[in-house]
Amino acid sequence: MAKGLFQSPKGVRDILPEDQVYWRRVEDAIRKIVDLYGYERLDLPVFEDTGLFRRGVGEATDIVEKEMYTFKDKGDKSITLRPEFTAGVMRSFIQNSMDQLPKPTKLYNIGQVFRYERPQAGRFRQFYQFNVEALGEVDPALDFEIMSMAYHLYDELGFENLSFQINSIGCPHCRPGFHEQLTSYYKQRFNDICTDCQTRLDKNPLRLLDCKREQCQPIIEVAPSMADCLCDECRDHFKTLRRYLDDAGRLYTVNHRMVRGLDYYTKTVFEVWAQGIGAQNAVCGGGRYDGLSEILGGKPMPGIGFAAGIDRIVMSLQAQDHLKLSRPAPQAFFVTQGAGAKEQAVRLIIELRNAGISAMLAFGDRSFKAQFKEADKRRTRFTIVIGEGELEGQYVTVKNMSESSQENVPWSELVEYIGK
Ligand code: HAM
């Protein structure tokens, strides 16, 4: 078929009917997990004031520097399509005085987010996140709960060989000391690092550890580690979290080089990696952001959360044979000949649907052969035939498509027959 005059823009895509069974599977799992852990849904606008993300996510992050969809609206106001949820959740929490709610306030979001990134496998410019935030509590047991939720989601979906990467990136008390060590280490190697890292050195030294360029890897390998600079509070917090993880038998790797790409993080950061979407791609990432509320003009309000990329979860499910799902098919598909037969089929379809059984009709006036072809394509379990004989005898011929058998069933017994 001709492709038409327009294609979807680069990096965005349609989620086609054949993929929807996976999306539904993920949404069902999400619903189960949020209920189990007691999180409530918060829907946020798709666009916000640009300043919210500049301040919240951080001026020197890739997201703010390179990836935001920002435009002026007709009132000359700078607007940005949300590149993530956390800053918006905090904005809403402050604006709606949610500090009156029991703490931690447990919230989740599902929806599209937008980042102008270079498209590649598992990386899109519009993608979907399941985002979770718990606000108002510093207890490391809450960090463990948030990580458990992420784990539980993937477990529920049947993922195996999940790996957690965790790190502590300190707080405003201990991080400046680490910045100093890191900066002086990198200054001595200035000519050996990539040009991006030369810029990061001034702007965002933590991100030096996150560089993916080959030439910077040996330098990252022996760079100073945040672990050696953590203050007592951060060290204890991290130790307690690890104790909870060990106790629950969760597998994790402490990755001292993992810093994550958003500036609001303090203390705990983590990611989940899964199979089937390329080695570079995390299915989930999160962490603590105890200073974000104040950055956005609120009172001190610690928080922790994560976001899982639903597109990547779906890709990973599709890439694992044992997690493949088949597209839903109708239980019953009616083929008929003649006006009277079709009218009877319509009556029976109403009965079946009322009994919770999915049923479809072959529309139009087509030969039996053409109607059977459609039944095949729709992968129905039963093809139900009403021709002249059936109409006269008040029965239907039910063909069981997988067993290639058939049986005559009186109209009055059809619901029971199909439903059994
Ligand atoms: P993030 O790591 O930037 O964190 O994104 C979370 C997840 O979104 C990633 O692990 C990945 O699965 C998915 N993702 C990110 N970029 C893309 C893309 N271009 N295409 C497809 N999927 C993508 C955050 O957004 C934080 N707000 C998470 C958080 C919540 N931290 C605390 N609370």
GROMACS .gro file of N, CA and C and ligand atoms in nm, residues 63 83-87 113 115 117 122-129 131-133 154 260-262 264-265 271-272 281-289 304-312, ligand 1:
model
  171
   63ILE      N    1   1.922   1.687   2.968
   63ILE     CA    2   1.778   1.707   2.943
   63ILE      C    3   1.751   1.855   2.919
   83PRO      N    4   0.972   1.661   3.023
   83PRO     CA    5   1.074   1.562   2.988
   83PRO      C    6   1.083   1.453   3.095
   84GLU      N    7   1.006   1.467   3.203
   84GLU     CA    8   1.002   1.370   3.314
   84GLU      C    9   0.889   1.416   3.406
   85PHE      N   10   0.863   1.338   3.512
   85PHE     CA   11   0.749   1.370   3.600
   85PHE      C   12   0.788   1.435   3.733
   86THR      N   13   0.907   1.404   3.783
   86THR     CA   14   0.936   1.437   3.923
   86THR      C   15   0.918   1.586   3.956
   87ALA      N   16   0.972   1.674   3.869
   87ALA     CA   17   0.961   1.817   3.895
   87ALA      C   18   0.813   1.859   3.897
  113VAL      N   19   0.620   1.126   2.804
  113VAL     CA   20   0.720   1.230   2.828
  113VAL      C   21   0.799   1.250   2.699
  115ARG      N   22   1.155   1.386   2.501
  115ARG     CA   23   1.296   1.428   2.504
  115ARG      C   24   1.351   1.426   2.362
  117GLU      N   25   1.604   1.336   2.190
  117GLU     CA   26   1.726   1.257   2.194
  117GLU      C   27   1.751   1.198   2.058
  122GLY      N   28   1.517   0.144   2.148
  122GLY     CA   29   1.474   0.170   2.286
  122GLY      C   30   1.483   0.315   2.328
  123ARG      N   31   1.516   0.403   2.233
  123ARG     CA   32   1.521   0.545   2.270
  123ARG      C   33   1.433   0.625   2.174
  124PHE      N   34   1.332   0.687   2.230
  124PHE     CA   35   1.233   0.759   2.149
  124PHE      C   36   1.225   0.904   2.194
  125ARG      N   37   1.160   0.985   2.110
  125ARG     CA   38   1.144   1.126   2.148
  125ARG      C   39   1.014   1.149   2.223
  126GLN      N   40   0.918   1.061   2.200
  126GLN     CA   41   0.801   1.055   2.288
  126GLN      C   42   0.797   0.914   2.343
  127PHE      N   43   0.799   0.899   2.474
  127PHE     CA   44   0.791   0.766   2.532
  127PHE      C   45   0.702   0.774   2.656
  128TYR      N   46   0.676   0.659   2.714
  128TYR     CA   47   0.582   0.653   2.826
  128TYR      C   48   0.655   0.612   2.953
  129GLN      N   49   0.623   0.681   3.059
  129GLN     CA   50   0.680   0.643   3.189
  129GLN      C   51   0.570   0.605   3.287
  131ASN      N   52   0.568   0.642   3.668
  131ASN     CA   53   0.651   0.718   3.761
  131ASN      C   54   0.593   0.710   3.901
  132VAL      N   55   0.679   0.690   3.999
  132VAL     CA   56   0.634   0.673   4.137
  132VAL      C   57   0.711   0.770   4.227
  133GLU      N   58   0.642   0.836   4.317
  133GLU     CA   59   0.711   0.926   4.411
  133GLU      C   60   0.652   0.908   4.551
  154TYR      N   61   0.867  -0.581   3.782
  154TYR     CA   62   0.934  -0.665   3.682
  154TYR      C   63   0.913  -0.813   3.711
  260ARG      N   64   2.348   0.917   3.741
  260ARG     CA   65   2.218   0.952   3.684
  260ARG      C   66   2.218   1.095   3.628
  261GLY      N   67   2.125   1.117   3.535
  261GLY     CA   68   2.135   1.240   3.455
  261GLY      C   69   2.052   1.358   3.503
  262LEU      N   70   2.003   1.353   3.626
  262LEU     CA   71   1.920   1.464   3.672
  262LEU      C   72   1.983   1.522   3.798
  264TYR      N   73   1.868   1.677   4.064
  264TYR     CA   74   1.805   1.688   4.196
  264TYR      C   75   1.841   1.574   4.291
  265TYR      N   76   1.912   1.474   4.243
  265TYR     CA   77   1.934   1.356   4.328
  265TYR      C   78   2.026   1.383   4.446
  271GLU      N   79   1.923   0.202   3.937
  271GLU     CA   80   1.867   0.169   3.806
  271GLU      C   81   1.840   0.019   3.799
  272VAL      N   82   1.748  -0.019   3.713
  272VAL     CA   83   1.722  -0.161   3.687
  272VAL      C   84   1.754  -0.186   3.541
  281ASN      N   85   2.072   0.024   2.792
  281ASN     CA   86   1.941   0.078   2.828
  281ASN      C   87   1.884   0.029   2.960
  282ALA      N   88   1.860   0.123   3.049
  282ALA     CA   89   1.795   0.090   3.175
  282ALA      C   90   1.644   0.087   3.151
  283VAL      N   91   1.575  -0.006   3.214
  283VAL     CA   92   1.429  -0.005   3.205
  283VAL      C   93   1.370   0.086   3.312
  284CYS      N   94   1.453   0.119   3.411
  284CYS     CA   95   1.398   0.192   3.524
  284CYS      C   96   1.510   0.267   3.595
  285GLY      N   97   1.481   0.386   3.642
  285GLY     CA   98   1.582   0.460   3.716
  285GLY      C   99   1.516   0.548   3.820
  286GLY      N  100   1.587   0.573   3.929
  286GLY     CA  101   1.527   0.658   4.030
  286GLY      C  102   1.626   0.697   4.137
  287GLY      N  103   1.573   0.758   4.241
  287GLY     CA  104   1.658   0.798   4.351
  287GLY      C  105   1.590   0.899   4.441
  288ARG      N  106   1.668   0.942   4.540
  288ARG     CA  107   1.619   1.036   4.641
  288ARG      C  108   1.646   1.179   4.595
  289TYR      N  109   1.560   1.271   4.634
  289TYR     CA  110   1.579   1.412   4.594
  289TYR      C  111   1.536   1.502   4.709
  304ILE      N  112   1.158   1.042   4.740
  304ILE     CA  113   1.229   0.940   4.661
  304ILE      C  114   1.130   0.878   4.563
  305GLY      N  115   1.182   0.838   4.447
  305GLY     CA  116   1.093   0.777   4.348
  305GLY      C  117   1.170   0.712   4.236
  306PHE      N  118   1.096   0.662   4.141
  306PHE     CA  119   1.159   0.606   4.022
  306PHE      C  120   1.065   0.621   3.904
  307ALA      N  121   1.121   0.607   3.785
  307ALA     CA  122   1.036   0.600   3.666
  307ALA      C  123   1.081   0.482   3.583
  308ALA      N  124   0.982   0.407   3.534
  308ALA     CA  125   1.011   0.293   3.447
  308ALA      C  126   0.965   0.331   3.307
  309GLY      N  127   1.047   0.305   3.208
  309GLY     CA  128   1.011   0.334   3.070
  309GLY      C  129   0.924   0.221   3.016
  310ILE      N  130   0.797   0.251   2.991
  310ILE     CA  131   0.705   0.144   2.951
  310ILE      C  132   0.741   0.089   2.813
  311ASP      N  133   0.784   0.177   2.721
  311ASP     CA  134   0.823   0.130   2.588
  311ASP      C  135   0.932   0.023   2.600
  312ARG      N  136   1.028   0.050   2.689
  312ARG     CA  137   1.139  -0.045   2.705
  312ARG      C  138   1.095  -0.174   2.771
  421HAM     P1  139   1.523   0.871   3.383
  421HAM     O1  140   1.631   0.773   3.417
  421HAM     O2  141   1.563   0.991   3.306
  421HAM     O3  142   1.458   0.913   3.522
  421HAM     O4  143   1.408   0.797   3.307
  421HAM     C1  144   1.346   0.681   3.362
  421HAM     C2  145   1.327   0.575   3.257
  421HAM     O5  146   1.261   0.629   3.142
  421HAM     C3  147   1.456   0.516   3.200
  421HAM     O6  148   1.507   0.416   3.284
  421HAM     C4  149   1.407   0.457   3.069
  421HAM     O7  150   1.349   0.330   3.087
  421HAM     C5  151   1.300   0.555   3.027
  421HAM     N1  152   1.354   0.645   2.924
  421HAM     C6  153   1.431   0.753   2.940
  421HAM     N2  154   1.458   0.812   2.822
  421HAM     C7  155   1.395   0.738   2.728
  421HAM     C8  156   1.381   0.747   2.585
  421HAM     N3  157   1.436   0.846   2.516
  421HAM     N4  158   1.308   0.652   2.521
  421HAM     C9  159   1.250   0.551   2.590
  421HAM     N5  160   1.257   0.539   2.724
  421HAM    C10  161   1.329   0.631   2.793
  421HAM    C11  162   1.359   1.005   3.536
  421HAM     O8  163   1.292   1.045   3.445
  421HAM    C12  164   1.334   1.043   3.680
  421HAM     N6  165   1.228   1.145   3.681
  421HAM    C13  166   1.295   0.922   3.761
  421HAM    C14  167   1.265   0.953   3.902
  421HAM    C15  168   1.143   0.961   3.962
  421HAM     N7  169   1.354   0.980   3.996
  421HAM    C16  170   1.293   1.005   4.110
  421HAM     N8  171   1.165   0.994   4.088
   0.00000   0.00000   0.00000
